[in-house]
Amino acid sequence: MEKTFQEALDFRHACKVFDENQKISDEDMKYILESARKSPSSFGMEAWKFLVITNDALKEKIRVACWNQVQVTSCSHLVIALAGIDSLKPESTIPKQRFQRRNMPQEQLDFYLNLYAEHLAETLSSDKNIYAWTSKQTYIACANMMSAAAVLGIDSCPIEGFDKSVVEEILGLDITQYQLSMVLPFGYRLNTQPERLRLSYEEVFEFIK
Ligand SMILES: Cc1cc2nc3c(=O)[nH]c(=O)nc-3n(C[C@H](O)[C@H](O)[C@H](O)COP(=O)(O)O)c2cc1C
């Protein structure tokens, strides 16, 4: 039975070891992945791509470049979140295509394209800056996937402990197009969930009235 959102938040933790014998069904994986596709993105650019890896030999190679973390190979499905680079540039046809989906008149389209190029001039000024912007957005999609998985009683572990360029090389990425943002394994826990450590409500929230 599906968990409520609150139950899912309590169930989710950074799972360190998955049960290698338990595989996620295609149907459940689709449910998880769809939550990424439906996530918000700045200007609706959807500047991301997600690789879904189940190949053991490839998982093994990636693990070595991820501080040898066992989650990478013990998981059922290894999702690799990629952040878009070149497609975001104003000279690319993609921003125009994304805006055009909204069926707006030419005048409004020009307005948005101008706003996009001007408002984001600094953000779009280098591949490094674009990566910083698009990678933040993939994290929203990754968070949604972790929560969606937890609703189904499926575990996950967000991983940033990797050698970025080595993983990109293993995956044969053209880094002018996509760069590695997050490694995100999914599967079923082998061990019991550790105690949750969190700051208090009062420490984290400040209400301004
Ligand atoms: C951006 C980011 C990177 C992380 N990288 C790793 C990682 O490389 N390996 C790992 O085991 N956990 C990683 N974590 C998980 C955190 O250590 C974990 O979320 C935190 O300690 C709180 O524990 P909990 O998620 O189990 O409540 C990462 C979390 C985030 C948000």
Short mmCIF file of C-alpha atoms in Angstrom, two decimals, residues 29-161:
data_model
loop_
_atom_site.label_atom_id
_atom_site.label_comp_id
_atom_site.label_asym_id
_atom_site.label_seq_id
_atom_site.Cartn_x
_atom_site.Cartn_y
_atom_site.Cartn_z
CA MET A 29 10.36 2.64 -11.64
CA LYS A 30 8.11 4.48 -14.06
CA TYR A 31 6.23 6.02 -11.12
CA ILE A 32 9.53 7.25 -9.67
CA LEU A 33 10.90 8.59 -12.96
CA GLU A 34 7.68 10.38 -13.85
CA SER A 35 8.06 12.47 -10.70
CA ALA A 36 11.32 13.81 -12.16
CA ARG A 37 9.75 14.58 -15.51
CA LYS A 38 6.93 16.49 -13.81
CA SER A 39 9.30 18.60 -11.71
CA PRO A 40 9.55 22.37 -12.07
CA SER A 41 12.41 23.91 -14.04
CA SER A 42 13.47 27.51 -14.52
CA PHE A 43 11.66 29.08 -17.48
CA GLY A 44 10.33 25.57 -18.19
CA MET A 45 13.61 24.64 -19.91
CA GLU A 46 13.75 21.04 -18.58
CA ALA A 47 17.51 21.17 -18.96
CA TRP A 48 18.10 17.66 -17.71
CA LYS A 49 18.41 14.05 -18.68
CA PHE A 50 18.37 10.96 -16.50
CA LEU A 51 20.26 7.78 -17.27
CA VAL A 52 18.79 4.65 -15.70
CA ILE A 53 21.45 1.99 -15.33
CA THR A 54 20.87 -1.66 -14.48
CA ASN A 55 23.99 -3.04 -16.17
CA ASP A 56 26.17 -4.60 -13.46
CA ALA A 57 29.50 -4.10 -15.23
CA LEU A 58 28.77 -0.41 -15.76
CA LYS A 59 27.59 0.02 -12.15
CA GLU A 60 30.86 -1.56 -11.04
CA LYS A 61 32.91 0.94 -13.06
CA ILE A 62 30.91 3.90 -11.76
CA ARG A 63 31.23 2.71 -8.15
CA VAL A 64 35.02 3.02 -8.31
CA ALA A 65 34.63 6.69 -9.27
CA CYS A 66 32.07 7.19 -6.45
CA TRP A 67 34.42 6.69 -3.52
CA ASN A 68 33.71 2.98 -3.89
CA GLN A 69 30.31 3.43 -2.23
CA VAL A 70 28.49 0.11 -2.10
CA GLN A 71 25.08 1.71 -2.80
CA VAL A 72 26.15 2.16 -6.42
CA THR A 73 26.38 -1.57 -7.12
CA SER A 74 23.94 -3.02 -4.57
CA CYS A 75 21.03 -0.91 -5.83
CA SER A 76 18.41 -2.18 -8.23
CA HIS A 77 18.42 0.87 -10.52
CA LEU A 78 21.14 3.51 -10.65
CA VAL A 79 19.83 6.87 -11.85
CA ILE A 80 22.36 9.40 -13.07
CA ALA A 81 21.04 12.97 -13.16
CA LEU A 82 22.62 15.06 -15.89
CA ALA A 83 22.51 18.84 -16.13
CA GLY A 84 22.11 20.40 -19.57
CA ILE A 85 24.69 22.91 -20.84
CA ASP A 86 24.74 23.96 -24.52
CA SER A 87 21.00 23.65 -25.08
CA LEU A 88 20.42 26.49 -22.62
CA LYS A 89 22.42 29.05 -24.52
CA PRO A 90 20.35 31.79 -26.20
CA GLU A 91 21.92 30.90 -29.57
CA SER A 92 20.61 27.33 -29.26
CA THR A 93 17.15 26.57 -30.71
CA ILE A 94 15.97 24.95 -27.48
CA PRO A 95 14.90 28.02 -25.45
CA LYS A 96 12.76 29.10 -28.39
CA GLN A 97 11.27 25.63 -28.74
CA ARG A 98 10.41 25.51 -25.04
CA PHE A 99 8.67 28.90 -25.12
CA GLN A 100 6.88 28.06 -28.36
CA ARG A 101 5.14 25.14 -26.65
CA ARG A 102 3.00 27.72 -24.87
CA ASN A 103 1.46 28.81 -28.14
CA MET A 104 2.13 32.48 -27.59
CA PRO A 105 1.99 35.22 -30.20
CA GLN A 106 5.30 36.21 -31.83
CA GLU A 107 5.48 39.45 -29.85
CA GLN A 108 5.26 37.61 -26.54
CA LEU A 109 7.72 35.00 -27.72
CA ASP A 110 10.26 37.72 -28.55
CA PHE A 111 9.64 39.28 -25.15
CA TYR A 112 10.37 36.00 -23.35
CA LEU A 113 13.43 35.23 -25.44
CA ASN A 114 14.81 38.69 -24.65
CA LEU A 115 13.99 38.36 -20.98
CA TYR A 116 15.65 34.96 -20.94
CA ALA A 117 18.86 36.18 -22.58
CA GLU A 118 19.06 39.40 -20.55
CA HIS A 119 17.95 38.19 -17.15
CA LEU A 120 20.28 35.20 -17.39
CA ALA A 121 23.23 36.95 -19.07
CA GLU A 122 25.59 36.17 -16.18
CA THR A 123 24.15 32.69 -15.60
CA LEU A 124 24.58 31.77 -19.26
CA SER A 125 28.02 33.38 -19.63
CA SER A 126 30.03 30.18 -19.17
CA ASP A 127 29.51 26.43 -19.10
CA LYS A 128 30.50 26.50 -15.43
CA ASN A 129 27.77 29.01 -14.59
CA ILE A 130 25.20 27.14 -16.65
CA TYR A 131 26.08 23.93 -14.85
CA ALA A 132 25.65 25.63 -11.46
CA TRP A 133 22.17 26.76 -12.55
CA THR A 134 20.92 23.57 -14.22
CA SER A 135 22.46 21.25 -11.66
CA LYS A 136 20.47 22.99 -8.89
CA GLN A 137 17.34 22.21 -10.86
CA THR A 138 18.11 18.53 -11.29
CA TYR A 139 18.26 18.36 -7.49
CA ILE A 140 14.57 19.30 -7.36
CA ALA A 141 13.79 16.41 -9.70
CA CYS A 142 16.01 14.11 -7.62
CA ALA A 143 14.23 15.13 -4.42
CA ASN A 144 10.88 14.37 -6.02
CA MET A 145 12.15 10.96 -7.15
CA MET A 146 13.35 10.13 -3.64
CA SER A 147 9.97 11.10 -2.17
CA ALA A 148 8.05 9.24 -4.88
CA ALA A 149 10.16 6.14 -4.23
CA ALA A 150 9.50 6.40 -0.50
CA VAL A 151 5.73 6.53 -1.14
CA LEU A 152 6.16 3.06 -2.66
CA GLY A 153 8.44 1.84 0.15
CA ILE A 154 11.51 2.05 -2.09
CA ASP A 155 14.82 3.35 -0.78
CA SER A 156 17.33 5.74 -2.26
CA CYS A 157 20.57 7.55 -1.50
CA PRO A 158 21.58 10.90 -2.98
CA ILE A 159 25.27 10.73 -3.92
CA GLU A 160 27.57 13.65 -4.55
CA GLY A 161 30.64 11.78 -3.41
#
